[in-house]
Amino acid sequence: MTSESPVVGVIMGSRSDWDTMAASADILRQFGVSFECRVVSAHRTPAWMAEYATEAESRGLKVIIAGAGGAAHLPGMIAAQTILPVLGVPVQSKALNGLDSLLSIVQMPSGVPVGTLAIGISGARNAGLLAVRILALNNPMLNQKLQHFQQQQTDAVLQDSELQLQDLPDGFV
Protein backbone atom coordinates (compact mmCIF):
# COMPACT_ATOMS: atom_id res chain seq x y z
CA MET A 1 0.00 0.00 0.00
CA THR A 2 1.15 3.52 -0.63
CA SER A 3 0.84 6.59 1.59
CA GLU A 4 -1.69 8.19 -0.80
CA SER A 5 -5.41 7.76 -0.24
CA PRO A 6 -6.39 4.38 -1.66
CA VAL A 7 -8.19 4.28 -5.01
CA VAL A 8 -8.64 0.49 -5.07
CA GLY A 9 -10.13 -1.64 -2.36
CA VAL A 10 -8.89 -5.23 -2.22
CA ILE A 11 -11.31 -7.14 -0.03
CA MET A 12 -11.72 -10.79 0.81
CA GLY A 13 -14.16 -12.95 2.71
CA SER A 14 -11.57 -14.28 5.15
CA ARG A 15 -7.90 -14.01 5.98
CA SER A 16 -7.24 -17.38 4.33
CA ASP A 17 -8.12 -15.77 0.98
CA TRP A 18 -5.00 -13.59 1.21
CA ASP A 19 -2.86 -16.32 -0.38
CA THR A 20 -4.85 -15.66 -3.56
CA MET A 21 -5.64 -11.96 -3.22
CA ALA A 22 -2.00 -11.00 -2.60
CA ALA A 23 -1.56 -11.31 -6.38
CA SER A 24 -3.93 -8.34 -6.88
CA ALA A 25 -2.00 -6.31 -4.33
CA ASP A 26 1.31 -7.21 -6.00
CA ILE A 27 0.09 -5.90 -9.37
CA LEU A 28 -1.29 -2.69 -7.87
CA ARG A 29 1.99 -2.14 -6.03
CA GLN A 30 3.97 -2.79 -9.24
CA PHE A 31 2.03 0.00 -10.99
CA GLY A 32 2.20 2.38 -8.02
CA VAL A 33 -1.57 2.33 -7.48
CA SER A 34 -2.66 3.16 -3.94
CA PHE A 35 -4.88 0.50 -2.38
CA GLU A 36 -6.21 -0.88 0.87
CA CYS A 37 -6.75 -4.48 1.93
CA ARG A 38 -9.58 -5.56 4.23
CA VAL A 39 -11.30 -8.73 5.37
CA VAL A 40 -15.01 -8.11 4.81
CA SER A 41 -17.21 -11.16 5.26
CA ALA A 42 -20.62 -11.16 3.58
CA HIS A 43 -21.83 -13.81 6.02
CA ARG A 44 -20.08 -13.01 9.30
CA THR A 45 -19.98 -9.20 9.14
CA PRO A 46 -22.90 -8.18 6.91
CA ALA A 47 -23.31 -4.73 8.51
CA TRP A 48 -19.59 -3.96 8.07
CA MET A 49 -19.81 -5.20 4.48
CA ALA A 50 -22.73 -2.88 3.75
CA GLU A 51 -20.91 0.05 5.36
CA TYR A 52 -17.76 -0.67 3.37
CA ALA A 53 -19.69 -0.78 0.09
CA THR A 54 -21.84 2.29 0.67
CA GLU A 55 -18.94 4.46 1.85
CA ALA A 56 -16.33 3.28 -0.67
CA GLU A 57 -16.97 5.97 -3.28
CA SER A 58 -17.07 8.82 -0.76
CA ARG A 59 -13.74 7.61 0.64
CA GLY A 60 -12.17 7.96 -2.82
CA LEU A 61 -12.15 4.37 -4.03
CA LYS A 62 -12.58 3.95 -7.79
CA VAL A 63 -12.56 0.14 -8.10
CA ILE A 64 -13.19 -2.73 -5.69
CA ILE A 65 -11.56 -6.13 -6.12
CA ALA A 66 -13.48 -8.69 -4.07
CA GLY A 67 -12.28 -12.25 -3.58
CA ALA A 68 -14.25 -15.01 -1.95
CA GLY A 69 -14.42 -18.78 -1.84
CA GLY A 70 -17.19 -21.31 -1.35
CA ALA A 71 -20.58 -19.58 -1.39
CA ALA A 72 -18.67 -16.46 -2.52
CA HIS A 73 -21.41 -13.88 -2.04
CA LEU A 74 -19.07 -10.99 -1.22
CA PRO A 75 -18.50 -9.58 -4.74
CA GLY A 76 -22.20 -9.60 -5.60
CA MET A 77 -23.31 -8.13 -2.28
CA ILE A 78 -20.74 -5.35 -2.61
CA ALA A 79 -21.85 -4.67 -6.21
CA ALA A 80 -25.46 -4.45 -5.05
CA GLN A 81 -24.57 -1.56 -2.74
CA THR A 82 -22.19 0.60 -4.80
CA ILE A 83 -21.94 2.02 -8.30
CA LEU A 84 -18.17 1.44 -8.39
CA PRO A 85 -16.83 -1.30 -10.67
CA VAL A 86 -16.53 -4.54 -8.71
CA LEU A 87 -14.12 -7.20 -9.92
CA GLY A 88 -14.85 -10.64 -8.50
CA VAL A 89 -12.12 -13.19 -7.88
CA PRO A 90 -13.24 -16.76 -7.20
CA VAL A 91 -10.91 -18.21 -4.58
CA GLN A 92 -10.06 -21.87 -5.07
CA SER A 93 -11.90 -23.96 -2.49
CA LYS A 94 -11.20 -27.45 -1.20
CA ALA A 95 -14.68 -28.81 -1.81
CA LEU A 96 -15.12 -28.10 -5.52
CA ASN A 97 -11.72 -26.67 -6.47
CA GLY A 98 -13.18 -23.17 -6.91
CA LEU A 99 -16.01 -24.05 -9.28
CA ASP A 100 -18.54 -23.23 -6.55
CA SER A 101 -16.89 -19.83 -6.06
CA LEU A 102 -16.84 -19.13 -9.80
CA LEU A 103 -20.52 -19.95 -10.27
CA SER A 104 -21.53 -17.88 -7.23
CA ILE A 105 -19.73 -14.81 -8.54
CA VAL A 106 -20.37 -15.06 -12.28
CA GLN A 107 -24.12 -15.78 -12.15
CA MET A 108 -25.40 -12.35 -11.07
CA PRO A 109 -28.91 -11.05 -11.72
CA SER A 110 -29.41 -8.35 -14.32
CA GLY A 111 -28.62 -4.93 -12.89
CA VAL A 112 -25.95 -6.10 -10.44
CA PRO A 113 -22.78 -6.39 -12.53
CA VAL A 114 -19.64 -8.07 -11.26
CA GLY A 115 -16.66 -8.44 -13.59
CA THR A 116 -15.68 -12.03 -12.83
CA LEU A 117 -12.11 -13.21 -13.36
CA ALA A 118 -10.55 -16.68 -13.41
CA ILE A 119 -10.35 -18.93 -10.37
CA GLY A 120 -7.35 -18.44 -8.11
CA ILE A 121 -4.11 -16.51 -8.35
CA SER A 122 -4.27 -15.83 -12.10
CA GLY A 123 -7.74 -14.34 -11.59
CA ALA A 124 -6.47 -12.17 -8.75
CA ARG A 125 -3.54 -11.01 -10.85
CA ASN A 126 -5.82 -10.18 -13.77
CA ALA A 127 -8.21 -8.36 -11.43
CA GLY A 128 -5.29 -6.14 -10.43
CA LEU A 129 -4.44 -5.54 -14.08
CA LEU A 130 -8.06 -4.82 -14.98
CA ALA A 131 -8.26 -2.31 -12.12
CA VAL A 132 -5.13 -0.64 -13.51
CA ARG A 133 -6.71 -0.52 -16.98
CA ILE A 134 -9.85 1.11 -15.58
CA LEU A 135 -7.80 3.72 -13.73
CA ALA A 136 -5.54 4.29 -16.75
CA LEU A 137 -8.50 5.58 -18.76
CA ASN A 138 -8.17 8.88 -16.87
CA ASN A 139 -4.50 8.75 -15.92
CA PRO A 140 -1.97 9.24 -18.76
CA MET A 141 1.01 8.25 -16.58
CA LEU A 142 -0.65 4.99 -15.56
CA ASN A 143 -1.65 4.42 -19.18
CA GLN A 144 2.01 4.74 -20.20
CA LYS A 145 3.09 2.25 -17.49
CA LEU A 146 0.46 -0.18 -18.72
CA GLN A 147 1.64 0.13 -22.32
CA HIS A 148 5.22 -0.51 -21.16
CA PHE A 149 4.06 -3.58 -19.20
CA GLN A 150 2.30 -5.00 -22.25
CA GLN A 151 5.35 -4.36 -24.44
CA GLN A 152 7.54 -6.20 -21.92
CA GLN A 153 5.19 -9.19 -22.06
CA THR A 154 5.29 -9.16 -25.86
CA ASP A 155 9.08 -8.89 -25.91
CA ALA A 156 9.43 -11.81 -23.48
CA VAL A 157 7.27 -14.06 -25.65
CA LEU A 158 9.09 -13.04 -28.82
CA GLN A 159 12.42 -13.71 -27.15
CA ASP A 160 11.20 -17.16 -26.10
CA SER A 161 10.05 -17.87 -29.66
CA GLU A 162 13.62 -17.42 -30.87
CA LEU A 163 14.94 -20.33 -28.81
CA GLN A 164 16.74 -22.87 -30.91
CA LEU A 165 15.45 -26.43 -30.85
CA GLN A 166 18.68 -27.66 -29.24
CA ASP A 167 18.16 -25.19 -26.36
CA LEU A 168 14.87 -26.83 -25.35
CA PRO A 169 14.63 -29.70 -22.86
CA ASP A 170 13.82 -33.21 -24.09
CA GLY A 171 10.10 -33.69 -24.59
CA PHE A 172 9.38 -29.95 -24.90
CA VAL A 173 6.44 -29.35 -27.19
Rosetta silent file (secondary structure, phi, psi, omega in degrees, C-alpha in Angstrom):
SEQUENCE: MTSESPVVGVIMGSRSDWDTMAASADILRQFGVSFECRVVSAHRTPAWMAEYATEAESRGLKVIIAGAGGAAHLPGMIAAQTILPVLGVPVQSKALNGLDSLLSIVQMPSGVPVGTLAIGISGARNAGLLAVRILALNNPMLNQKLQHFQQQQTDAVLQDSELQLQDLPDGFV
SCORE:     score description
SCORE:     0.000 S_00000001
   1 L     0.000  149.436  179.300    0.000    0.000    0.000 S_00000001
   2 L  -103.072  171.799 -178.103    1.149    3.520   -0.629 S_00000001
   3 L   -78.048  -14.353  177.667    0.837    6.594    1.587 S_00000001
   4 L   -70.564  161.342  174.307   -1.687    8.193   -0.802 S_00000001
   5 L   -60.740  135.814 -177.047   -5.413    7.761   -0.236 S_00000001
   6 L   -67.435  142.100  175.228   -6.394    4.382   -1.664 S_00000001
   7 L  -111.454  -11.385  176.279   -8.191    4.277   -5.011 S_00000001
   8 E  -126.747  134.354  172.587   -8.636    0.495   -5.075 S_00000001
   9 E  -103.033  124.166  174.700  -10.131   -1.644   -2.360 S_00000001
  10 E  -107.144  109.788 -176.935   -8.894   -5.231   -2.224 S_00000001
  11 E  -122.293  155.756 -178.755  -11.306   -7.140   -0.026 S_00000001
  12 E  -146.730  155.395 -177.030  -11.724  -10.790    0.807 S_00000001
  13 L   -69.829  -29.027  177.538  -14.159  -12.946    2.713 S_00000001
  14 L  -154.776  164.140 -178.117  -11.571  -14.285    5.149 S_00000001
  15 H   -60.105  -31.268 -179.175   -7.899  -14.012    5.984 S_00000001
  16 H   -64.811  -18.060  177.959   -7.241  -17.383    4.335 S_00000001
  17 H   -75.800  -10.686 -177.419   -8.123  -15.771    0.980 S_00000001
  18 H   -60.950  -33.530  179.298   -4.999  -13.590    1.207 S_00000001
  19 H   -55.653  -32.520  176.619   -2.860  -16.321   -0.379 S_00000001
  20 H   -86.460  -50.092 -171.123   -4.850  -15.664   -3.559 S_00000001
  21 H   -70.176  -17.048  176.471   -5.638  -11.963   -3.222 S_00000001
  22 H   -58.253  -27.712  179.196   -2.001  -11.002   -2.600 S_00000001
  23 H   -64.985  -35.536  175.085   -1.561  -11.308   -6.382 S_00000001
  24 H   -64.805  -46.613 -179.635   -3.925   -8.340   -6.884 S_00000001
  25 H   -61.191  -40.094  179.455   -1.997   -6.309   -4.330 S_00000001
  26 H   -60.480  -43.457  179.056    1.307   -7.208   -5.999 S_00000001
  27 H   -64.715  -46.820 -179.342    0.091   -5.900   -9.372 S_00000001
  28 H   -60.090  -41.942  178.306   -1.285   -2.686   -7.865 S_00000001
  29 H   -63.337  -42.262  179.743    1.994   -2.137   -6.026 S_00000001
  30 H   -58.033  -36.513 -178.779    3.966   -2.790   -9.241 S_00000001
  31 L   -92.777    1.217  179.218    2.033    0.000  -10.989 S_00000001
  32 L    72.183   26.585  179.402    2.195    2.384   -8.023 S_00000001
  33 L   -89.391  128.726  179.828   -1.572    2.331   -7.481 S_00000001
  34 L   -74.679  137.139 -176.945   -2.660    3.162   -3.938 S_00000001
  35 E  -150.283  165.851  173.685   -4.878    0.499   -2.382 S_00000001
  36 E  -127.491  153.707  176.640   -6.211   -0.876    0.868 S_00000001
  37 E  -122.653  133.738 -178.879   -6.748   -4.481    1.927 S_00000001
  38 E  -143.724  147.991  166.731   -9.579   -5.560    4.226 S_00000001
  39 E   -92.552  120.835 -177.577  -11.305   -8.730    5.375 S_00000001
  40 L  -136.015  101.221 -176.358  -15.014   -8.106    4.808 S_00000001
  41 L   -89.618  126.398  177.285  -17.212  -11.163    5.262 S_00000001
  42 L   -66.929  -28.669 -175.089  -20.619  -11.157    3.584 S_00000001
  43 L   -98.038  -34.759 -176.066  -21.827  -13.814    6.021 S_00000001
  44 L   -96.657  -23.394  179.269  -20.078  -13.011    9.303 S_00000001
  45 L  -134.910   59.911 -175.195  -19.977   -9.201    9.138 S_00000001
  46 H   -62.657  -34.523  179.243  -22.901   -8.177    6.910 S_00000001
  47 H   -68.243  -42.371  177.567  -23.314   -4.733    8.508 S_00000001
  48 H   -63.839  -39.144  178.118  -19.590   -3.962    8.073 S_00000001
  49 H   -61.485  -45.743  179.854  -19.807   -5.202    4.481 S_00000001
  50 H   -63.466  -41.308  178.299  -22.734   -2.878    3.751 S_00000001
  51 H   -63.409  -44.519  179.573  -20.913    0.053    5.360 S_00000001
  52 H   -57.956  -47.851 -177.045  -17.763   -0.671    3.371 S_00000001
  53 H   -65.944  -44.781 -174.809  -19.695   -0.781    0.090 S_00000001
  54 H   -73.741  -24.328 -179.183  -21.839    2.285    0.672 S_00000001
  55 H   -98.904   -6.165 -174.289  -18.941    4.457    1.854 S_00000001
  56 L   -57.412  -48.366 -177.393  -16.325    3.280   -0.669 S_00000001
  57 L   -65.057  -43.220 -178.814  -16.970    5.968   -3.282 S_00000001
  58 L   -68.205  -21.251  176.264  -17.072    8.824   -0.760 S_00000001
  59 L   -85.953   -2.061  175.449  -13.739    7.614    0.640 S_00000001
  60 L   101.476    0.351  177.525  -12.171    7.960   -2.817 S_00000001
  61 L   -68.445  145.734  179.216  -12.155    4.374   -4.031 S_00000001
  62 L  -113.716  -25.976 -178.098  -12.577    3.953   -7.792 S_00000001
  63 E  -145.986  144.193  173.834  -12.560    0.142   -8.097 S_00000001
  64 E  -120.306  128.923  173.069  -13.190   -2.728   -5.686 S_00000001
  65 E  -105.717  118.617 -176.229  -11.563   -6.134   -6.122 S_00000001
  66 E  -120.370  120.672  178.753  -13.485   -8.693   -4.067 S_00000001
  67 E  -111.877  139.931  178.882  -12.277  -12.247   -3.581 S_00000001
  68 E  -156.638  153.115  177.862  -14.250  -15.013   -1.951 S_00000001
  69 L  -117.549  171.044  178.321  -14.415  -18.783   -1.838 S_00000001
  70 L    65.073 -122.573 -179.803  -17.186  -21.311   -1.351 S_00000001
  71 L   -61.643  -31.412  168.787  -20.575  -19.584   -1.386 S_00000001
  72 L    51.369   48.646  179.837  -18.667  -16.458   -2.516 S_00000001
  73 L   -83.994  -13.301 -173.879  -21.414  -13.883   -2.037 S_00000001
  74 H   -55.029  -53.027 -177.843  -19.066  -10.995   -1.217 S_00000001
  75 H   -57.670  -44.292 -179.126  -18.505   -9.580   -4.741 S_00000001
  76 H   -67.210  -39.798  179.790  -22.203   -9.598   -5.596 S_00000001
  77 H   -69.106  -35.076  174.908  -23.309   -8.131   -2.285 S_00000001
  78 H   -66.368  -46.471 -179.003  -20.736   -5.347   -2.612 S_00000001
  79 H   -61.220  -30.318 -179.960  -21.852   -4.667   -6.208 S_00000001
  80 L   -70.350  -15.941 -173.190  -25.465   -4.451   -5.045 S_00000001
  81 L  -120.226   12.010  177.799  -24.566   -1.564   -2.739 S_00000001
  82 L  -147.734  158.517  173.765  -22.194    0.602   -4.800 S_00000001
  83 L   -98.371   -0.356  177.713  -21.938    2.024   -8.304 S_00000001
  84 L   -68.614  151.736  172.646  -18.174    1.440   -8.394 S_00000001
  85 L   -62.985  132.868  177.335  -16.827   -1.297  -10.674 S_00000001
  86 E  -117.140  124.462  178.337  -16.530   -4.538   -8.710 S_00000001
  87 E  -106.273  119.379 -176.273  -14.117   -7.201   -9.924 S_00000001
  88 E   -97.338  131.283  178.424  -14.851  -10.638   -8.497 S_00000001
  89 E  -115.988  112.317  175.458  -12.121  -13.189   -7.884 S_00000001
  90 E   -72.925  121.643  179.173  -13.242  -16.761   -7.202 S_00000001
  91 L   -87.582  134.633 -178.730  -10.910  -18.214   -4.581 S_00000001
  92 L   -62.717  127.705 -179.284  -10.064  -21.873   -5.069 S_00000001
  93 L  -107.330  163.438  179.692  -11.904  -23.964   -2.489 S_00000001
  94 L   -76.013  -37.815 -173.205  -11.196  -27.454   -1.200 S_00000001
  95 L   -64.308  -52.743 -174.857  -14.682  -28.811   -1.806 S_00000001
  96 L  -125.764   20.878  175.292  -15.116  -28.097   -5.519 S_00000001
  97 L    60.930   22.769  177.349  -11.723  -26.666   -6.474 S_00000001
  98 L    99.077  -10.154  179.432  -13.178  -23.166   -6.913 S_00000001
  99 H   -63.190  -38.935  177.230  -16.005  -24.048   -9.282 S_00000001
 100 H   -60.807  -42.642  178.851  -18.540  -23.231   -6.551 S_00000001
 101 H   -63.286  -46.484 -179.917  -16.888  -19.825   -6.063 S_00000001
 102 H   -58.100  -49.345 -177.645  -16.842  -19.125   -9.797 S_00000001
 103 H   -65.491  -35.784  178.132  -20.516  -19.954  -10.270 S_00000001
 104 H   -65.126  -36.078 -175.919  -21.532  -17.883   -7.232 S_00000001
 105 H   -85.486  -40.043 -172.992  -19.726  -14.813   -8.543 S_00000001
 106 H   -76.296  -29.207 -173.057  -20.374  -15.059  -12.275 S_00000001
 107 L   -92.697   70.565 -178.827  -24.117  -15.780  -12.149 S_00000001
 108 L   -94.877  149.101  176.700  -25.398  -12.351  -11.073 S_00000001
 109 L   -70.474  155.285  177.606  -28.906  -11.052  -11.720 S_00000001
 110 L   -54.822  134.606  178.904  -29.410   -8.350  -14.319 S_00000001
 111 L    97.216   -7.843  178.150  -28.625   -4.928  -12.894 S_00000001
 112 L  -127.007   77.839 -174.347  -25.949   -6.097  -10.439 S_00000001
 113 L   -77.676  136.413  170.489  -22.781   -6.392  -12.532 S_00000001
 114 L  -131.359  123.707  174.384  -19.639   -8.073  -11.264 S_00000001
 115 E   -77.530  107.261 -173.497  -16.658   -8.438  -13.592 S_00000001
 116 E   -95.444  131.878 -179.467  -15.679  -12.026  -12.832 S_00000001
 117 L  -104.112 -177.055 -179.107  -12.109  -13.212  -13.357 S_00000001
 118 L   -68.742  161.933  177.813  -10.548  -16.680  -13.408 S_00000001
 119 L   -69.422  134.372  169.364  -10.349  -18.932  -10.367 S_00000001
 120 L    86.686 -155.362 -171.611   -7.352  -18.435   -8.112 S_00000001
 121 H   -62.619  -40.014  179.075   -4.107  -16.507   -8.354 S_00000001
 122 H   -64.638  -35.349  175.751   -4.274  -15.831  -12.102 S_00000001
 123 H   -65.932  -40.713  178.352   -7.738  -14.340  -11.592 S_00000001
 124 H   -65.991  -41.087  177.570   -6.470  -12.166   -8.747 S_00000001
 125 H   -62.279  -46.587  179.521   -3.535  -11.014  -10.851 S_00000001
 126 H   -67.143  -30.759  175.103   -5.822  -10.179  -13.770 S_00000001
 127 H   -63.398  -41.297  175.856   -8.207   -8.362  -11.430 S_00000001
 128 H   -61.684  -44.159  179.080   -5.293   -6.139  -10.433 S_00000001
 129 H   -66.051  -38.612  178.510   -4.441   -5.543  -14.084 S_00000001
 130 H   -66.867  -38.159  175.245   -8.055   -4.820  -14.976 S_00000001
 131 H   -61.420  -42.034  177.677   -8.263   -2.308  -12.119 S_00000001
 132 H   -62.024  -42.780  178.900   -5.125   -0.637  -13.505 S_00000001
 133 H   -61.857  -41.454  178.612   -6.706   -0.521  -16.977 S_00000001
 134 H   -62.142  -46.962 -179.507   -9.854    1.108  -15.584 S_00000001
 135 H   -66.652  -33.392 -177.637   -7.804    3.719  -13.725 S_00000001
 136 H   -67.940  -16.947  177.709   -5.539    4.291  -16.752 S_00000001
 137 L   -59.541  -30.598 -178.389   -8.504    5.585  -18.758 S_00000001
 138 L  -120.411   20.120 -176.731   -8.171    8.883  -16.867 S_00000001
 139 L  -141.486   95.384 -176.101   -4.504    8.746  -15.917 S_00000001
 140 H   -57.538  -35.867 -179.472   -1.968    9.241  -18.755 S_00000001
 141 H   -66.982  -42.098  177.933    1.008    8.249  -16.582 S_00000001
 142 H   -67.579  -37.264  176.546   -0.647    4.992  -15.564 S_00000001
 143 H   -59.175  -43.241  179.543   -1.646    4.418  -19.178 S_00000001
 144 H   -64.842  -41.824  177.354    2.007    4.739  -20.195 S_00000001
 145 H   -61.628  -39.659 -179.814    3.089    2.251  -17.491 S_00000001
 146 H   -66.286  -41.877  177.291    0.456   -0.178  -18.715 S_00000001
 147 H   -62.957  -39.869  177.652    1.636    0.127  -22.318 S_00000001
 148 H   -63.244  -43.615  178.700    5.216   -0.508  -21.158 S_00000001
 149 H   -58.258  -47.148 -179.628    4.060   -3.578  -19.200 S_00000001
 150 H   -64.489  -37.937  178.410    2.300   -4.996  -22.253 S_00000001
 151 H   -65.493  -38.948  177.328    5.348   -4.364  -24.439 S_00000001
 152 H   -61.670  -41.692  177.858    7.540   -6.198  -21.916 S_00000001
 153 H   -61.695  -45.266  179.265    5.186   -9.190  -22.063 S_00000001
 154 H   -60.837  -47.189 -179.412    5.291   -9.158  -25.862 S_00000001
 155 H   -60.497  -39.977 -179.655    9.081   -8.886  -25.909 S_00000001
 156 H   -63.952  -41.749  179.120    9.434  -11.806  -23.478 S_00000001
 157 H   -67.714  -42.983  179.225    7.268  -14.063  -25.647 S_00000001
 158 H   -63.787  -37.519  177.768    9.092  -13.045  -28.823 S_00000001
 159 H   -64.793  -42.228  177.823   12.422  -13.707  -27.151 S_00000001
 160 H   -63.870  -33.208 -177.966   11.204  -17.164  -26.099 S_00000001
 161 H   -69.962  -15.752 -179.253   10.048  -17.865  -29.657 S_00000001
 162 L   -90.290    1.681  177.815   13.618  -17.415  -30.867 S_00000001
 163 L   -60.669  139.700  177.094   14.944  -20.327  -28.806 S_00000001
 164 L   -81.674  150.037 -177.960   16.735  -22.874  -30.906 S_00000001
 165 H   -53.593  -39.797 -178.451   15.455  -26.430  -30.846 S_00000001
 166 H   -68.854  -16.668  179.231   18.683  -27.656  -29.238 S_00000001
 167 H   -82.696  -10.717 -175.926   18.157  -25.193  -26.364 S_00000001
 168 L   -90.283  147.912  178.249   14.873  -26.831  -25.354 S_00000001
 169 L   -68.288  156.697  177.245   14.635  -29.697  -22.857 S_00000001
 170 L   -56.450  138.612  177.785   13.817  -33.205  -24.093 S_00000001
 171 L    82.279    1.623 -179.993   10.099  -33.686  -24.591 S_00000001
 172 L   -71.717  129.535  179.792    9.383  -29.951  -24.898 S_00000001
 173 L  -116.742    0.000    0.000    6.436  -29.349  -27.187 S_00000001
